[in-house]
PDB file of C-alpha atoms in Angstrom:
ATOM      1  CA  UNK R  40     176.295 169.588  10.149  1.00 73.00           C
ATOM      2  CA  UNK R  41     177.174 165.953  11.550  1.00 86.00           C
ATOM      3  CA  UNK R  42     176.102 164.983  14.667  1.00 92.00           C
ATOM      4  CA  UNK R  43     178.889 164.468  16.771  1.00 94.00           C
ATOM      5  CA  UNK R  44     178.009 165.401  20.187  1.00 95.00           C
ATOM      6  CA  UNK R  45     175.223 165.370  22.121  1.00 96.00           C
ATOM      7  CA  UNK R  46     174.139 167.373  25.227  1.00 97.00           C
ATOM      8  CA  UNK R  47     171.470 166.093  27.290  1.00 96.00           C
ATOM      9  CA  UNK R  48     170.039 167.566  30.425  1.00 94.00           C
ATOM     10  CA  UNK R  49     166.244 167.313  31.041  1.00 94.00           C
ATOM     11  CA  UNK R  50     163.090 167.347  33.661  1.00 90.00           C
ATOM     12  CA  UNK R  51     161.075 165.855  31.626  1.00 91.00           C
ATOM     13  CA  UNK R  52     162.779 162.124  30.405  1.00 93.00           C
ATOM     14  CA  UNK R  53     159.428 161.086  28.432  1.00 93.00           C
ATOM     15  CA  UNK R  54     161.118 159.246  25.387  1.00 95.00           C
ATOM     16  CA  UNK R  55     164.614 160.689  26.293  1.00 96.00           C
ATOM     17  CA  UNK R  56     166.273 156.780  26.983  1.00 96.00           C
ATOM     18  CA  UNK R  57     165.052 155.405  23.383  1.00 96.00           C
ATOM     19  CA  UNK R  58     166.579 159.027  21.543  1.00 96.00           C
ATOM     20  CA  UNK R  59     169.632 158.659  23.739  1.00 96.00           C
ATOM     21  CA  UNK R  60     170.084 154.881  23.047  1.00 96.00           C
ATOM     22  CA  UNK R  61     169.672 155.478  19.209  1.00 95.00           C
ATOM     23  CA  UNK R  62     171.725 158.483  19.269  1.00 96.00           C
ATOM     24  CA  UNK R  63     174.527 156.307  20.770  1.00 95.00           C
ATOM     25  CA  UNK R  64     173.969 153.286  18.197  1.00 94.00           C
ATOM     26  CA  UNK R  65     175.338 155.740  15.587  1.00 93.00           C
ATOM     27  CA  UNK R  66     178.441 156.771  17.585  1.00 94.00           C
ATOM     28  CA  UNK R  67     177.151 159.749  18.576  1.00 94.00           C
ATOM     29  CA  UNK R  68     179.264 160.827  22.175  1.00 96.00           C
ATOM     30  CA  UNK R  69     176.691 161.546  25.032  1.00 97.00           C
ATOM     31  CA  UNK R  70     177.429 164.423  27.528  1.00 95.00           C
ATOM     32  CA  UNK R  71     174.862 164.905  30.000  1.00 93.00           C
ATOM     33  CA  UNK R  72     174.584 166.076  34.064  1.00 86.00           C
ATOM     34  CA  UNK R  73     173.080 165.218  37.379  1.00 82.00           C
ATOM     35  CA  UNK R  74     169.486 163.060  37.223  1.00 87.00           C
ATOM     36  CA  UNK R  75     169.901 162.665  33.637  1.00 92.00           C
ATOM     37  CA  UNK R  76     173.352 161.494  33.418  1.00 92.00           C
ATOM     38  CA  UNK R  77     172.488 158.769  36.267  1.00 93.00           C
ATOM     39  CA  UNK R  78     168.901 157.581  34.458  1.00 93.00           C
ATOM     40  CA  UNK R  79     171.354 157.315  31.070  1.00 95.00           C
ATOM     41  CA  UNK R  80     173.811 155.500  33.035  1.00 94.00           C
ATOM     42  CA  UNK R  81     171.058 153.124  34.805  1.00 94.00           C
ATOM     43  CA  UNK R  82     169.766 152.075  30.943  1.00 94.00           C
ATOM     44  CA  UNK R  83     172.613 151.137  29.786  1.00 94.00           C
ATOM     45  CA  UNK R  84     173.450 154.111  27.688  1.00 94.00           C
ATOM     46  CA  UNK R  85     177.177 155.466  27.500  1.00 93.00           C
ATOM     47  CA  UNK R  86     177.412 158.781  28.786  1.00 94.00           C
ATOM     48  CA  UNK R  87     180.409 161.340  29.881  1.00 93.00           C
ATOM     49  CA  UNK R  88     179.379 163.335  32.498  1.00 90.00           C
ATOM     50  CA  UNK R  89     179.400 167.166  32.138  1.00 89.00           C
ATOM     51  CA  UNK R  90     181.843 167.287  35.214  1.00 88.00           C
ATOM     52  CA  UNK R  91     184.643 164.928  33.639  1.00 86.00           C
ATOM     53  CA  UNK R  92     184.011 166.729  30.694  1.00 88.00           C
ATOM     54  CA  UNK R  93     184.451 170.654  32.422  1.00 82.00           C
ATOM     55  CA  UNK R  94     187.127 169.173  35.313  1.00 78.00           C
ATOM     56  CA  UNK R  95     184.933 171.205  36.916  1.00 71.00           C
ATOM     57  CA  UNK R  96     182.280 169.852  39.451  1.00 67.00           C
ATOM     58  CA  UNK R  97     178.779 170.705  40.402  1.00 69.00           C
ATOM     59  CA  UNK R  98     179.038 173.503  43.142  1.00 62.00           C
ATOM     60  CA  UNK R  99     176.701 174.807  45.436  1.00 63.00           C
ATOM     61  CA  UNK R 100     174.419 172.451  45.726  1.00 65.00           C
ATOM     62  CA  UNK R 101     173.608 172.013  42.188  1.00 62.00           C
ATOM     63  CA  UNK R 102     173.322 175.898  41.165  1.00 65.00           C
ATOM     64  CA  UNK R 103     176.237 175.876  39.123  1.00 65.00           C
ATOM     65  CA  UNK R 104     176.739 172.452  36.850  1.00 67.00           C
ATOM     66  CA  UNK R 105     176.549 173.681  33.001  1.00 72.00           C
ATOM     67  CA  UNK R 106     177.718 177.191  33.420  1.00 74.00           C
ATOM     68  CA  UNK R 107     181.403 176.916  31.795  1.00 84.00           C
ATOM     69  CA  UNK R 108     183.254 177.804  28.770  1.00 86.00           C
ATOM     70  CA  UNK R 109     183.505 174.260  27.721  1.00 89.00           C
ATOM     71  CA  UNK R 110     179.873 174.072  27.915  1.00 91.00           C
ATOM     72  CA  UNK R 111     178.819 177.237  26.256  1.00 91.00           C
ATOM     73  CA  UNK R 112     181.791 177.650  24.015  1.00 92.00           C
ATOM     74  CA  UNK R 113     181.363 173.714  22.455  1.00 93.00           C
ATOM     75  CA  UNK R 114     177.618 175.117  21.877  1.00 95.00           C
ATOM     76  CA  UNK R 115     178.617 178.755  20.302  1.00 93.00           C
ATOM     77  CA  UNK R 116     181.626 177.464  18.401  1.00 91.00           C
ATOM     78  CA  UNK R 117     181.671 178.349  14.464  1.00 88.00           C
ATOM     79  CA  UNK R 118     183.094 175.912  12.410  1.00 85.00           C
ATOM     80  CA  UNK R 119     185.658 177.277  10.805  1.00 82.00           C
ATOM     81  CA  UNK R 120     185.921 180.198  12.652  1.00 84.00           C
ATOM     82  CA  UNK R 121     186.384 179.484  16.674  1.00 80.00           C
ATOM     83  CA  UNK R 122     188.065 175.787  15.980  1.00 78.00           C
ATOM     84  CA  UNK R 123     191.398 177.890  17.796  1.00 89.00           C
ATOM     85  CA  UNK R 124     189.828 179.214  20.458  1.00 87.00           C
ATOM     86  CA  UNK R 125     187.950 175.524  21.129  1.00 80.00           C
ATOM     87  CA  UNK R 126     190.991 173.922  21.334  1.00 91.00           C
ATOM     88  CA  UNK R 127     192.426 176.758  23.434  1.00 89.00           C
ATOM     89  CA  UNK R 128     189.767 175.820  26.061  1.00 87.00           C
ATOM     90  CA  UNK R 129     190.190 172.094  25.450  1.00 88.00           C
ATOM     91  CA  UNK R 130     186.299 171.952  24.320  1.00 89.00           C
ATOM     92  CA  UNK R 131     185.069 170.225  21.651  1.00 93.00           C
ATOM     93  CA  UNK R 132     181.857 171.381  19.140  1.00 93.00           C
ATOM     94  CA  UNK R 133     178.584 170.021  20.583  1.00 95.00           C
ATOM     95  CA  UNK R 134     175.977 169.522  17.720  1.00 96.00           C
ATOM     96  CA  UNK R 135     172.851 168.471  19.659  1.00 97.00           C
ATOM     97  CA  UNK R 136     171.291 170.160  22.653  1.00 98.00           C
ATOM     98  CA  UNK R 137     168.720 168.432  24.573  1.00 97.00           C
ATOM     99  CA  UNK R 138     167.311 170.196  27.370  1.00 96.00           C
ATOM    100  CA  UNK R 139     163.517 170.921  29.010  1.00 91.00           C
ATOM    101  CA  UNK R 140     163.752 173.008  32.172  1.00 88.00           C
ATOM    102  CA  UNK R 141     162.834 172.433  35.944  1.00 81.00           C
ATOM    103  CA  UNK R 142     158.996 172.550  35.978  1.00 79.00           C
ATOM    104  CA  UNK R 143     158.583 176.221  37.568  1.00 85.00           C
ATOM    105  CA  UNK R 144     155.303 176.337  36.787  1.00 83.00           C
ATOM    106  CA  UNK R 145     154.196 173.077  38.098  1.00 85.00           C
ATOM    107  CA  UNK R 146     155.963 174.344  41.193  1.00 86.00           C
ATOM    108  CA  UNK R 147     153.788 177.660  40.838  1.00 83.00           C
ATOM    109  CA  UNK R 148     150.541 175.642  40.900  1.00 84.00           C
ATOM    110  CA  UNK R 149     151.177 174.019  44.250  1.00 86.00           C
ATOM    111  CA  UNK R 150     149.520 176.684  46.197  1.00 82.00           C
ATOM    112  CA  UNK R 151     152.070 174.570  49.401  1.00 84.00           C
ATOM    113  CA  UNK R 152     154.889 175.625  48.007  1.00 82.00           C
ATOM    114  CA  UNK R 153     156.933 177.984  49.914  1.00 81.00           C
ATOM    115  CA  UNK R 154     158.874 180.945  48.491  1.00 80.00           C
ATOM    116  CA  UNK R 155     162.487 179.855  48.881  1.00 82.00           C
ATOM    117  CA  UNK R 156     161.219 176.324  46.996  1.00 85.00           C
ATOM    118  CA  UNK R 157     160.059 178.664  44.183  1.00 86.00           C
ATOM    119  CA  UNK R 158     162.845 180.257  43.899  1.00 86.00           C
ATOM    120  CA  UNK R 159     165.008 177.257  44.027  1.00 85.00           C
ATOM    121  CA  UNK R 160     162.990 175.648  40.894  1.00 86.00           C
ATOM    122  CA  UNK R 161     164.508 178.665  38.607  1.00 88.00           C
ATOM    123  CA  UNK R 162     166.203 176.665  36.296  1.00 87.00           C
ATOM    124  CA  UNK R 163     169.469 179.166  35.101  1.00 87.00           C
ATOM    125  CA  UNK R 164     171.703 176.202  33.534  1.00 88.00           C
ATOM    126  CA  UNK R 165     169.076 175.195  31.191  1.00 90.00           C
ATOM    127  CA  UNK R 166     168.184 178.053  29.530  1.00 93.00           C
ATOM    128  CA  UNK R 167     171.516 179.172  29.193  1.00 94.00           C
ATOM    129  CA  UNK R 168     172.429 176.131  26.822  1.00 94.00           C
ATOM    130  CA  UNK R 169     168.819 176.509  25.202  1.00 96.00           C
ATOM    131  CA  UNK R 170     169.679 180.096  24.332  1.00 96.00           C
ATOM    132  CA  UNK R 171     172.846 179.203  23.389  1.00 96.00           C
ATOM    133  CA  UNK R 172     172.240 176.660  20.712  1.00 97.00           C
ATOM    134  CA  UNK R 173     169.551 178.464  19.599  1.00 97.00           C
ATOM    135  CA  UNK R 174     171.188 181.362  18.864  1.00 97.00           C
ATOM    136  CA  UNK R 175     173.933 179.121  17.300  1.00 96.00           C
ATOM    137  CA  UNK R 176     171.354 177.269  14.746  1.00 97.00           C
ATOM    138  CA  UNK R 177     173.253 177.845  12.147  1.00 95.00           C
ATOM    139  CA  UNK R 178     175.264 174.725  13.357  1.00 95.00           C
ATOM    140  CA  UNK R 179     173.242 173.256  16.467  1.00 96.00           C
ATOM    141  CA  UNK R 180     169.793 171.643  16.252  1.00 97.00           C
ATOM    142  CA  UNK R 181     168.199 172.491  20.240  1.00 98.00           C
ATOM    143  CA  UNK R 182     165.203 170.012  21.214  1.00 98.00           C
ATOM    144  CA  UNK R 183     162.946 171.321  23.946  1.00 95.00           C
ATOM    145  CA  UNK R 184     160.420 169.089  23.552  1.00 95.00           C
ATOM    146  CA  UNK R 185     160.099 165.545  23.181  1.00 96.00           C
ATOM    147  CA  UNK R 186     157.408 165.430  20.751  1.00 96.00           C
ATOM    148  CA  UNK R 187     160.051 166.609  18.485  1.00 97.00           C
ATOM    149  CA  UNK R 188     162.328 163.461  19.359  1.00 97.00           C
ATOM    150  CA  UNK R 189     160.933 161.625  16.391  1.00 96.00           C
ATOM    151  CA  UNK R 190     161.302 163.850  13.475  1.00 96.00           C
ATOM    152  CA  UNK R 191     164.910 165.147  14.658  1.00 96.00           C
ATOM    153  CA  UNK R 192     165.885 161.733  14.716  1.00 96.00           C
ATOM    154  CA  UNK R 193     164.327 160.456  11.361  1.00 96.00           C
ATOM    155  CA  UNK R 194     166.437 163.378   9.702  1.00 96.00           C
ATOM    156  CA  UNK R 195     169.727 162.183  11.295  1.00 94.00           C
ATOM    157  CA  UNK R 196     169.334 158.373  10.696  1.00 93.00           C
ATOM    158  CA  UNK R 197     167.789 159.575   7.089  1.00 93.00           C
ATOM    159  CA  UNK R 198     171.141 162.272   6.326  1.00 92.00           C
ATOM    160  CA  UNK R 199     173.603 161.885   9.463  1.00 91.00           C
ATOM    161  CA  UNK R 200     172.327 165.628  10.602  1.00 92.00           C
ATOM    162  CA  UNK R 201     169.577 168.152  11.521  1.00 96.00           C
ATOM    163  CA  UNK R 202     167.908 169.562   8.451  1.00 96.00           C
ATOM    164  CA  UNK R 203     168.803 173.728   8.460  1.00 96.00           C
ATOM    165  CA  UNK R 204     165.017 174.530   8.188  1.00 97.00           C
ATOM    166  CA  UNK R 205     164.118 171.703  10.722  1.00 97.00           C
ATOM    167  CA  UNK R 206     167.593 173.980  13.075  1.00 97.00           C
ATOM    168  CA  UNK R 207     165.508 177.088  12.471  1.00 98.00           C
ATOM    169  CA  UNK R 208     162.171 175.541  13.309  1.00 97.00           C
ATOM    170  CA  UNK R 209     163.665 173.994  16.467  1.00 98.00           C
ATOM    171  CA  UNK R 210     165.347 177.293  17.846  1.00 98.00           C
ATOM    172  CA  UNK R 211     162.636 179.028  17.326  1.00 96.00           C
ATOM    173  CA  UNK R 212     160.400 176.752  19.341  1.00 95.00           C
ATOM    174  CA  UNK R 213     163.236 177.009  21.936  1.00 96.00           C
ATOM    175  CA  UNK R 214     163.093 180.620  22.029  1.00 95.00           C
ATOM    176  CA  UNK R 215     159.260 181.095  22.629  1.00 92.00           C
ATOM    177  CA  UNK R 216     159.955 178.091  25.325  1.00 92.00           C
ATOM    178  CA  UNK R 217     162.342 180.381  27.681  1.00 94.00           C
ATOM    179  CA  UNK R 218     160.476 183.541  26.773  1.00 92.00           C
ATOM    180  CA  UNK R 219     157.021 181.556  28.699  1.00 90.00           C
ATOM    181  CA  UNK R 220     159.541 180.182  31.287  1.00 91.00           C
ATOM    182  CA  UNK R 221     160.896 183.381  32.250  1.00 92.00           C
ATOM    183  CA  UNK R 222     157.060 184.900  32.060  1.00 91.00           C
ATOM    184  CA  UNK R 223     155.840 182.673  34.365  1.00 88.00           C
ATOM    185  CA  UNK R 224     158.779 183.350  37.126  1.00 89.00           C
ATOM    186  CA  UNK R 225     158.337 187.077  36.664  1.00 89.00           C
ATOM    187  CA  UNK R 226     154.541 186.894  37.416  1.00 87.00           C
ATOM    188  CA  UNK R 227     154.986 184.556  40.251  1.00 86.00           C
ATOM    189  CA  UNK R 228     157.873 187.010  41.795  1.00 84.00           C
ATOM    190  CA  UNK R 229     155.477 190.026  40.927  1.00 84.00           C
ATOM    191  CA  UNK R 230     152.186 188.664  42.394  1.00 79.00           C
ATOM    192  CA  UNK R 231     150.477 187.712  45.918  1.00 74.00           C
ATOM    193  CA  UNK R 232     153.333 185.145  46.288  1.00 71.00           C
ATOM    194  CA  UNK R 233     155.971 187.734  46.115  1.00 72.00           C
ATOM    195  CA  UNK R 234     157.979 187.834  49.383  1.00 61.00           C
ATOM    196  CA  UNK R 235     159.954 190.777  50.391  1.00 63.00           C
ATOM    197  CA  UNK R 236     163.026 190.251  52.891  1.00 58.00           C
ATOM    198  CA  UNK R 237     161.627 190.884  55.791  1.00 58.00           C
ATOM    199  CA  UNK R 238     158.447 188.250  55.160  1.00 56.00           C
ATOM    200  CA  UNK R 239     155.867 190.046  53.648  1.00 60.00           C
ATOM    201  CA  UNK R 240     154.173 188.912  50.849  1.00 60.00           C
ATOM    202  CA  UNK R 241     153.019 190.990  47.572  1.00 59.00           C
ATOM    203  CA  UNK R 242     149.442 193.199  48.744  1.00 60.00           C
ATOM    204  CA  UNK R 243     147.824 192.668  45.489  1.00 68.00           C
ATOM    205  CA  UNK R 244     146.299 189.529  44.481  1.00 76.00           C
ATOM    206  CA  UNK R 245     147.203 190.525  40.659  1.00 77.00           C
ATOM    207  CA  UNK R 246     150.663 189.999  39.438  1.00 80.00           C
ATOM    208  CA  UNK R 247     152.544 193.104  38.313  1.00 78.00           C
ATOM    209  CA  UNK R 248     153.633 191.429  34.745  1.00 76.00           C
ATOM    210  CA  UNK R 249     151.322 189.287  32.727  1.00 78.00           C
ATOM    211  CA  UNK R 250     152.309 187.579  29.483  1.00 80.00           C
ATOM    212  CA  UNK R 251     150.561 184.976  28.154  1.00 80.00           C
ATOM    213  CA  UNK R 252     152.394 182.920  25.349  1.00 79.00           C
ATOM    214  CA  UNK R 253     150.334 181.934  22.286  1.00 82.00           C
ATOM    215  CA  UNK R 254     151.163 179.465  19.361  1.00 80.00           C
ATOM    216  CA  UNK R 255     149.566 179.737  16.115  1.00 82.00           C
ATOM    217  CA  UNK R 256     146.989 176.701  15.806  1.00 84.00           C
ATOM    218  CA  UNK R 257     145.931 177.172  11.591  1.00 82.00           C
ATOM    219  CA  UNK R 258     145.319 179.924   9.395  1.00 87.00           C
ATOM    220  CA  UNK R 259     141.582 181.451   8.380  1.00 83.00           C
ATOM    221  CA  UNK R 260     140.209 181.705   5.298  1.00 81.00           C
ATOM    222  CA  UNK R 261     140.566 185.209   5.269  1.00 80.00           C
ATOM    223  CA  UNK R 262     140.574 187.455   8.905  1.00 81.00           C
ATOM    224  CA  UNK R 263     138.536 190.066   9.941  1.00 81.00           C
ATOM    225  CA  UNK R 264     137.858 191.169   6.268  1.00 83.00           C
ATOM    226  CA  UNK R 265     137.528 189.011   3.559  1.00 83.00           C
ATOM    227  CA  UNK R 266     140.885 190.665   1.810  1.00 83.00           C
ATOM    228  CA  UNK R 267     142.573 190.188   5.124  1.00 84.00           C
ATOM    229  CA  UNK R 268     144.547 187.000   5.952  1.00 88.00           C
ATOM    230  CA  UNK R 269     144.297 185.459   9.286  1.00 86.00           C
ATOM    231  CA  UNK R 270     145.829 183.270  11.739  1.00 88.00           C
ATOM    232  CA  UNK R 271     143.828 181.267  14.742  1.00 83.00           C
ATOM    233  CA  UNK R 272     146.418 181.138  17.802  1.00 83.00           C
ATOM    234  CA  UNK R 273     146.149 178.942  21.572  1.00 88.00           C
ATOM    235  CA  UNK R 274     146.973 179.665  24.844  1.00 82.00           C
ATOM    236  CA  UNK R 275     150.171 177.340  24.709  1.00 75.00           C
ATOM    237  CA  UNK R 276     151.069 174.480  27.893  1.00 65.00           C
TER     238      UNK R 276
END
């Protein structure tokens, strides 16, 4: 699928201005929102904000920017199949998410950090589009991380589009990346930092839901048997 438009909204800008920059040189059109759209805007880069782009602008105090049907429905969109109902909505298909969430867990660590600022770093924009186009990788490539900057954009200066493995490889990635995002919020909001309405804070200094997210680091020779195969897997972040 041609890359036509491109969605970015990140925390994390490492590398973003040079993939931007190169993602415009091919005539690709930029949407992006808030801190992103103004660091895009400060380099140089062409960019239509999300808000021109929606009519809609960002409401209470930032909660709501990306949460709209041109948004999500330019990201869901089948070719071929919801081109009507796009145009009914006045969207158009988006082909590239970008988008790394609102460090929560960085948040987490700063044992200063009140409750309400906790709760304020829940990112719910960002892994609404991440979900989105992943589920949608049939037709959207989603980048979470910037490592990944390189490769995706070798592949569309190489063919003019994402790979459909490289799709599947990214939305995977994207889905384990909101699965540890929303692990990490639900252990803060079940642990000793857990703050009930009337002030009190969780009793136990042991959160009430642990997951820890692992990546697969390289396979054994063989695993606990020698006719068994094997895998070797990290504590990921």
């Amino acid at each position: 699928m041609p890359i036509r438009t491109a969605l970015l909204s990140v925390s994390d800008k490492t590398g973003l201005m040079r993939f931007a920059a190169a993602l415009a040189k091919r005539g690709v059109t930029l949407l992006s929102s808030g801190g992103t759209a103004k660091a895009l805007s400060a380099e140089g880069i062409a960019v239509e904000t999300v808000e021109s782009y929606t009519g809609s602008p960002e409401v209470m105090g930032g909660r709501v920017k990306t949460l709209h049907p041109r948004v999500h429905g330019g990201i869901l969109a089948r070719e071929g199949t919801d081109d009507q109902d796009l145009a009914k909505l006045g969207a158009r298909f988006i082909d590239l998410v970008v988008v790394n969430l609102y460090p929560f867990e960085k948040v987490a660590d700063n044992p200063l950090a009140g409750y309400e600022e906790l709760i304020e770093n829940i990112d719910i924009g960002g892994p609404s589009m991440v979900r989105s186009a992943a589920k949608n990788h049939a037709r959207v490539a989603i980048v979470c991380d910037p490592n990944d900057y390189d490769k995706v954009l070798a592949e569309i200066e190489k063919d003019g589009e994402v790979s459909p493995i490289t799709r599947r490889e990214l939305a995977a990635k994207a889905f384990a990346h909101t699965a540890a995002y929303d692990a990490a919020i639900s252990g803060v909001l079940s642990g000793p930092r857990a703050q009930d309405p009337d002030g009190t804070v969780g009793a136990s200094p042991y959160p009430q839901y642990l997951t820890l997210p692992f990546e697969r680091a390289y396979g054994l020779r063989y695993g606990e048997n020698p006719h068994q195969s094997g895998a070797f897997y990290v504590e990921r972040g």
